[in-house]
Amino acid sequence: MAVKDILKMGNPVLRKIADTVETPGSPEIAALVADMYDSLHDVGGVGLAAPQIGISQAVVIFEVPEARVQAEDGLDARGVASTVLINPVIEPLSDDVSLGWEGCLSVPGLRGLVPRYTHIRYRGLGMDGGAVDVEARGFHARVVQHECDHLLGILYPERMTDMRLLVYESEVQAFLAGLREAADEDMRVT
Ligand code: NI
């Protein structure tokens, strides 16, 4: 299979509503998913949607290591197994929303604080055409909402409610490093 270029914000494919997949078990979809995994693993990340490699079909993949979920949700949280989700539908199971930092391979270098439902159910089809029906909370729910938004032509900055919190990752790191230095300074004077 192949590593594909990841489209960036501004590319019209990222704005389109993705087509429903008619043949989930087909070799074409298997090849698309293989390309998506190759592309995701090449750059690193927790998820990818088919439109991000230029294919406007309703397919997303995601996988979140346990350490990453625990960093977001606490030590009780479990990792998210590698999942292929075709023609997904999301249903919020509560009105609760939380803010969390997100990035996107199509919006490189930036981070934003995005409100998402904290408890959802998602349904769709797997690679073999079998039904997927999962309840998810926290970061798992956040990742699924982010990826499925790509199928609606939506990038995370459009979900933000305070654009002051759309920032360059490099600047945030510099800011946090500054805070650490200040803390060190405090340690020295006390
Ligand atoms: Ni994204």
PDB file of C-alpha atoms and ligand atoms in Angstrom:
ATOM      1  CA  MET A   1       0.000   0.000   0.000  1.00  0.00           C
ATOM      2  CA  ALA A   2       1.161   3.566   0.208  1.00  0.00           C
ATOM      3  CA  VAL A   3       1.759   6.588   2.344  1.00  0.00           C
ATOM      4  CA  LYS A   4      -0.412   9.392   0.956  1.00  0.00           C
ATOM      5  CA  ASP A   5      -0.033  13.125   1.367  1.00  0.00           C
ATOM      6  CA  ILE A   6      -2.353  14.527   3.995  1.00  0.00           C
ATOM      7  CA  LEU A   7      -4.490  17.386   2.737  1.00  0.00           C
ATOM      8  CA  LYS A   8      -4.426  20.616   4.675  1.00  0.00           C
ATOM      9  CA  MET A   9      -7.100  23.097   5.672  1.00  0.00           C
ATOM     10  CA  GLY A  10      -8.116  25.009   2.579  1.00  0.00           C
ATOM     11  CA  ASN A  11      -8.225  21.946   0.331  1.00  0.00           C
ATOM     12  CA  PRO A  12     -11.802  21.702  -0.955  1.00  0.00           C
ATOM     13  CA  VAL A  13     -11.993  17.919  -0.368  1.00  0.00           C
ATOM     14  CA  LEU A  14     -11.851  18.597   3.376  1.00  0.00           C
ATOM     15  CA  ARG A  15     -15.007  20.705   3.077  1.00  0.00           C
ATOM     16  CA  LYS A  16     -17.135  18.083   1.335  1.00  0.00           C
ATOM     17  CA  ILE A  17     -19.636  15.746   2.928  1.00  0.00           C
ATOM     18  CA  ALA A  18     -18.137  12.290   2.376  1.00  0.00           C
ATOM     19  CA  ASP A  19     -20.038   9.729   0.326  1.00  0.00           C
ATOM     20  CA  THR A  20     -21.625   6.745   2.046  1.00  0.00           C
ATOM     21  CA  VAL A  21     -19.647   3.567   1.393  1.00  0.00           C
ATOM     22  CA  GLU A  22     -21.829   1.142  -0.571  1.00  0.00           C
ATOM     23  CA  THR A  23     -19.490  -1.865  -0.449  1.00  0.00           C
ATOM     24  CA  PRO A  24     -17.757  -2.034   2.951  1.00  0.00           C
ATOM     25  CA  GLY A  25     -16.180  -5.470   2.388  1.00  0.00           C
ATOM     26  CA  SER A  26     -14.738  -4.652  -1.028  1.00  0.00           C
ATOM     27  CA  PRO A  27     -11.044  -4.789  -2.000  1.00  0.00           C
ATOM     28  CA  GLU A  28     -11.228  -1.053  -2.808  1.00  0.00           C
ATOM     29  CA  ILE A  29     -12.196  -0.195   0.754  1.00  0.00           C
ATOM     30  CA  ALA A  30      -9.558  -2.586   2.125  1.00  0.00           C
ATOM     31  CA  ALA A  31      -6.945  -0.812  -0.020  1.00  0.00           C
ATOM     32  CA  LEU A  32      -8.190   2.601   1.145  1.00  0.00           C
ATOM     33  CA  VAL A  33      -7.984   1.551   4.799  1.00  0.00           C
ATOM     34  CA  ALA A  34      -4.466   0.151   4.270  1.00  0.00           C
ATOM     35  CA  ASP A  35      -3.392   3.479   2.760  1.00  0.00           C
ATOM     36  CA  MET A  36      -4.995   5.311   5.688  1.00  0.00           C
ATOM     37  CA  TYR A  37      -3.059   3.228   8.229  1.00  0.00           C
ATOM     38  CA  ASP A  38       0.192   3.657   6.291  1.00  0.00           C
ATOM     39  CA  SER A  39      -0.366   7.414   6.145  1.00  0.00           C
ATOM     40  CA  LEU A  40      -1.349   7.685   9.833  1.00  0.00           C
ATOM     41  CA  HIS A  41       1.606   5.626  11.025  1.00  0.00           C
ATOM     42  CA  ASP A  42       3.990   7.611   8.822  1.00  0.00           C
ATOM     43  CA  VAL A  43       3.178  10.884  10.545  1.00  0.00           C
ATOM     44  CA  GLY A  44       1.899   9.651  13.908  1.00  0.00           C
ATOM     45  CA  GLY A  45      -1.476  10.514  15.338  1.00  0.00           C
ATOM     46  CA  VAL A  46      -4.526   8.936  16.899  1.00  0.00           C
ATOM     47  CA  GLY A  47      -6.898   9.017  13.953  1.00  0.00           C
ATOM     48  CA  LEU A  48      -7.465   9.762  10.303  1.00  0.00           C
ATOM     49  CA  ALA A  49     -10.449  10.199   8.010  1.00  0.00           C
ATOM     50  CA  ALA A  50     -10.449   9.169   4.336  1.00  0.00           C
ATOM     51  CA  PRO A  51     -11.009  12.751   3.055  1.00  0.00           C
ATOM     52  CA  GLN A  52      -7.678  13.689   4.637  1.00  0.00           C
ATOM     53  CA  ILE A  53      -5.947  11.577   1.990  1.00  0.00           C
ATOM     54  CA  GLY A  54      -8.222  12.949  -0.708  1.00  0.00           C
ATOM     55  CA  ILE A  55     -10.881  10.205  -0.753  1.00  0.00           C
ATOM     56  CA  SER A  56     -14.340  11.556   0.015  1.00  0.00           C
ATOM     57  CA  GLN A  57     -15.761   8.325   1.448  1.00  0.00           C
ATOM     58  CA  ALA A  58     -17.224   7.811   4.921  1.00  0.00           C
ATOM     59  CA  VAL A  59     -14.321   5.902   6.487  1.00  0.00           C
ATOM     60  CA  VAL A  60     -12.358   6.769   9.623  1.00  0.00           C
ATOM     61  CA  ILE A  61      -9.684   4.945  11.572  1.00  0.00           C
ATOM     62  CA  PHE A  62      -8.466   5.579  15.100  1.00  0.00           C
ATOM     63  CA  GLU A  63      -6.341   3.979  17.777  1.00  0.00           C
ATOM     64  CA  VAL A  64      -5.303   5.508  21.081  1.00  0.00           C
ATOM     65  CA  PRO A  65      -2.563   4.026  23.270  1.00  0.00           C
ATOM     66  CA  GLU A  66      -3.553   3.481  26.893  1.00  0.00           C
ATOM     67  CA  ALA A  67      -0.914   5.945  28.144  1.00  0.00           C
ATOM     68  CA  ARG A  68      -2.400   8.690  25.978  1.00  0.00           C
ATOM     69  CA  VAL A  69      -5.968   8.055  27.156  1.00  0.00           C
ATOM     70  CA  GLN A  70      -4.792   7.934  30.759  1.00  0.00           C
ATOM     71  CA  ALA A  71      -2.950  11.241  30.330  1.00  0.00           C
ATOM     72  CA  GLU A  72      -6.291  12.767  29.294  1.00  0.00           C
ATOM     73  CA  ASP A  73      -8.808  10.872  31.416  1.00  0.00           C
ATOM     74  CA  GLY A  74      -6.913   9.492  34.407  1.00  0.00           C
ATOM     75  CA  LEU A  75      -5.383   6.177  35.307  1.00  0.00           C
ATOM     76  CA  ASP A  76      -8.674   4.251  35.266  1.00  0.00           C
ATOM     77  CA  ALA A  77      -9.093   4.862  31.539  1.00  0.00           C
ATOM     78  CA  ARG A  78      -8.450   2.166  28.962  1.00  0.00           C
ATOM     79  CA  GLY A  79      -6.733   2.463  25.602  1.00  0.00           C
ATOM     80  CA  VAL A  80      -8.769   2.472  22.386  1.00  0.00           C
ATOM     81  CA  ALA A  81      -8.126  -0.532  20.141  1.00  0.00           C
ATOM     82  CA  SER A  82      -7.384   0.073  16.495  1.00  0.00           C
ATOM     83  CA  THR A  83     -10.777   0.643  14.893  1.00  0.00           C
ATOM     84  CA  VAL A  84     -12.050   1.013  11.342  1.00  0.00           C
ATOM     85  CA  LEU A  85     -15.419   2.704  11.205  1.00  0.00           C
ATOM     86  CA  ILE A  86     -17.418   2.956   7.989  1.00  0.00           C
ATOM     87  CA  ASN A  87     -20.573   5.068   7.559  1.00  0.00           C
ATOM     88  CA  PRO A  88     -20.499   6.168  11.199  1.00  0.00           C
ATOM     89  CA  VAL A  89     -23.366   7.718  13.101  1.00  0.00           C
ATOM     90  CA  ILE A  90     -22.831   9.397  16.473  1.00  0.00           C
ATOM     91  CA  GLU A  91     -25.482   9.773  19.136  1.00  0.00           C
ATOM     92  CA  PRO A  92     -24.725  11.852  22.261  1.00  0.00           C
ATOM     93  CA  LEU A  93     -25.840   9.963  25.378  1.00  0.00           C
ATOM     94  CA  SER A  94     -25.710  13.031  27.605  1.00  0.00           C
ATOM     95  CA  ASP A  95     -25.731  16.798  27.175  1.00  0.00           C
ATOM     96  CA  ASP A  96     -22.437  17.034  29.069  1.00  0.00           C
ATOM     97  CA  VAL A  97     -19.688  18.726  27.107  1.00  0.00           C
ATOM     98  CA  SER A  98     -16.049  19.164  28.069  1.00  0.00           C
ATOM     99  CA  LEU A  99     -13.252  21.263  26.670  1.00  0.00           C
ATOM    100  CA  GLY A 100     -10.078  19.538  25.541  1.00  0.00           C
ATOM    101  CA  TRP A 101      -7.052  20.335  23.425  1.00  0.00           C
ATOM    102  CA  GLU A 102      -7.100  18.959  19.903  1.00  0.00           C
ATOM    103  CA  GLY A 103      -4.772  18.948  16.981  1.00  0.00           C
ATOM    104  CA  CYS A 104      -5.306  17.724  13.441  1.00  0.00           C
ATOM    105  CA  LEU A 105      -2.969  16.407  10.780  1.00  0.00           C
ATOM    106  CA  SER A 106      -4.783  18.701   8.334  1.00  0.00           C
ATOM    107  CA  VAL A 107      -4.101  21.725  10.554  1.00  0.00           C
ATOM    108  CA  PRO A 108      -0.427  21.156  11.352  1.00  0.00           C
ATOM    109  CA  GLY A 109       1.318  23.040  14.121  1.00  0.00           C
ATOM    110  CA  LEU A 110      -1.869  24.314  15.771  1.00  0.00           C
ATOM    111  CA  ARG A 111      -3.840  23.275  18.825  1.00  0.00           C
ATOM    112  CA  GLY A 112      -7.256  24.373  19.925  1.00  0.00           C
ATOM    113  CA  LEU A 113      -9.521  23.959  22.914  1.00  0.00           C
ATOM    114  CA  VAL A 114     -12.647  22.261  21.604  1.00  0.00           C
ATOM    115  CA  PRO A 115     -15.958  21.424  23.285  1.00  0.00           C
ATOM    116  CA  ARG A 116     -17.121  17.828  22.707  1.00  0.00           C
ATOM    117  CA  TYR A 117     -19.758  15.533  24.137  1.00  0.00           C
ATOM    118  CA  THR A 118     -18.292  13.466  26.959  1.00  0.00           C
ATOM    119  CA  HIS A 119     -20.481  10.388  26.443  1.00  0.00           C
ATOM    120  CA  ILE A 120     -21.551   9.079  23.067  1.00  0.00           C
ATOM    121  CA  ARG A 121     -22.641   5.976  21.249  1.00  0.00           C
ATOM    122  CA  TYR A 122     -21.250   5.397  17.784  1.00  0.00           C
ATOM    123  CA  ARG A 123     -22.464   2.967  15.225  1.00  0.00           C
ATOM    124  CA  GLY A 124     -21.308   1.990  11.791  1.00  0.00           C
ATOM    125  CA  LEU A 125     -19.714  -0.871   9.943  1.00  0.00           C
ATOM    126  CA  GLY A 126     -16.349  -2.537  10.304  1.00  0.00           C
ATOM    127  CA  MET A 127     -14.000  -3.601   7.527  1.00  0.00           C
ATOM    128  CA  ASP A 128     -15.897  -6.860   6.980  1.00  0.00           C
ATOM    129  CA  GLY A 129     -19.245  -5.071   6.827  1.00  0.00           C
ATOM    130  CA  GLY A 130     -20.169  -6.236  10.337  1.00  0.00           C
ATOM    131  CA  ALA A 131     -21.949  -3.883  12.708  1.00  0.00           C
ATOM    132  CA  VAL A 132     -19.960  -1.721  15.111  1.00  0.00           C
ATOM    133  CA  ASP A 133     -21.886  -0.375  18.104  1.00  0.00           C
ATOM    134  CA  VAL A 134     -19.805   1.184  20.866  1.00  0.00           C
ATOM    135  CA  GLU A 135     -20.386   3.459  23.840  1.00  0.00           C
ATOM    136  CA  ALA A 136     -17.488   5.819  24.489  1.00  0.00           C
ATOM    137  CA  ARG A 137     -16.539   8.463  27.012  1.00  0.00           C
ATOM    138  CA  GLY A 138     -13.845  11.063  27.489  1.00  0.00           C
ATOM    139  CA  PHE A 139     -10.921  11.135  25.089  1.00  0.00           C
ATOM    140  CA  HIS A 140     -12.191   8.101  23.162  1.00  0.00           C
ATOM    141  CA  ALA A 141     -15.459   9.975  22.537  1.00  0.00           C
ATOM    142  CA  ARG A 142     -13.503  13.119  21.618  1.00  0.00           C
ATOM    143  CA  VAL A 143     -11.387  11.323  19.013  1.00  0.00           C
ATOM    144  CA  VAL A 144     -14.427   9.734  17.382  1.00  0.00           C
ATOM    145  CA  GLN A 145     -16.271  13.066  17.214  1.00  0.00           C
ATOM    146  CA  HIS A 146     -13.186  14.745  15.702  1.00  0.00           C
ATOM    147  CA  GLU A 147     -12.714  12.064  13.042  1.00  0.00           C
ATOM    148  CA  CYS A 148     -16.393  11.838  12.133  1.00  0.00           C
ATOM    149  CA  ASP A 149     -16.521  15.633  11.753  1.00  0.00           C
ATOM    150  CA  HIS A 150     -14.073  15.225   8.862  1.00  0.00           C
ATOM    151  CA  LEU A 151     -16.807  13.250   7.059  1.00  0.00           C
ATOM    152  CA  LEU A 152     -19.099  16.266   7.396  1.00  0.00           C
ATOM    153  CA  GLY A 153     -16.471  18.643   6.023  1.00  0.00           C
ATOM    154  CA  ILE A 154     -15.830  20.132   9.467  1.00  0.00           C
ATOM    155  CA  LEU A 155     -12.406  20.855  10.971  1.00  0.00           C
ATOM    156  CA  TYR A 156     -12.006  21.321  14.726  1.00  0.00           C
ATOM    157  CA  PRO A 157     -11.498  25.135  14.666  1.00  0.00           C
ATOM    158  CA  GLU A 158     -15.124  25.409  13.491  1.00  0.00           C
ATOM    159  CA  ARG A 159     -16.251  23.682  16.699  1.00  0.00           C
ATOM    160  CA  MET A 160     -14.353  26.110  18.918  1.00  0.00           C
ATOM    161  CA  THR A 161     -16.175  28.686  20.988  1.00  0.00           C
ATOM    162  CA  ASP A 162     -13.186  30.866  21.951  1.00  0.00           C
ATOM    163  CA  MET A 163     -10.774  31.496  19.095  1.00  0.00           C
ATOM    164  CA  ARG A 164      -8.205  32.974  21.487  1.00  0.00           C
ATOM    165  CA  LEU A 165      -7.545  29.346  22.357  1.00  0.00           C
ATOM    166  CA  LEU A 166      -6.436  28.450  18.826  1.00  0.00           C
ATOM    167  CA  VAL A 167      -2.674  28.511  19.259  1.00  0.00           C
ATOM    168  CA  TYR A 168       0.580  27.360  17.754  1.00  0.00           C
ATOM    169  CA  GLU A 169       1.879  24.319  19.573  1.00  0.00           C
ATOM    170  CA  SER A 170       5.381  25.812  19.538  1.00  0.00           C
ATOM    171  CA  GLU A 171       4.180  28.927  21.376  1.00  0.00           C
ATOM    172  CA  VAL A 172       2.283  26.911  23.973  1.00  0.00           C
ATOM    173  CA  GLN A 173       5.381  24.855  24.631  1.00  0.00           C
ATOM    174  CA  ALA A 174       7.417  28.042  25.011  1.00  0.00           C
ATOM    175  CA  PHE A 175       4.747  29.378  27.380  1.00  0.00           C
ATOM    176  CA  LEU A 176       4.754  26.185  29.450  1.00  0.00           C
ATOM    177  CA  ALA A 177       8.562  26.159  29.502  1.00  0.00           C
ATOM    178  CA  GLY A 178       8.419  29.762  30.750  1.00  0.00           C
ATOM    179  CA  LEU A 179       6.050  28.692  33.522  1.00  0.00           C
ATOM    180  CA  ARG A 180       8.429  25.897  34.497  1.00  0.00           C
ATOM    181  CA  GLU A 181      11.339  28.344  34.603  1.00  0.00           C
ATOM    182  CA  ALA A 182       9.289  30.699  36.749  1.00  0.00           C
ATOM    183  CA  ALA A 183       8.489  27.794  39.068  1.00  0.00           C
ATOM    184  CA  ASP A 184      12.185  26.930  39.274  1.00  0.00           C
ATOM    185  CA  GLU A 185      12.882  30.583  40.064  1.00  0.00           C
ATOM    186  CA  ASP A 186      10.316  30.464  42.866  1.00  0.00           C
ATOM    187  CA  MET A 187      11.956  27.329  44.213  1.00  0.00           C
ATOM    188  CA  ARG A 188      15.281  29.133  44.376  1.00  0.00           C
ATOM    189  CA  VAL A 189      14.013  32.137  46.317  1.00  0.00           C
ATOM    190  CA  THR A 190      12.018  30.141  48.844  1.00  0.00           C
TER     191      THR A 190
HETATM  192 NI    NI B   1      -8.319  15.790  12.096  1.00  0.00          NI
END
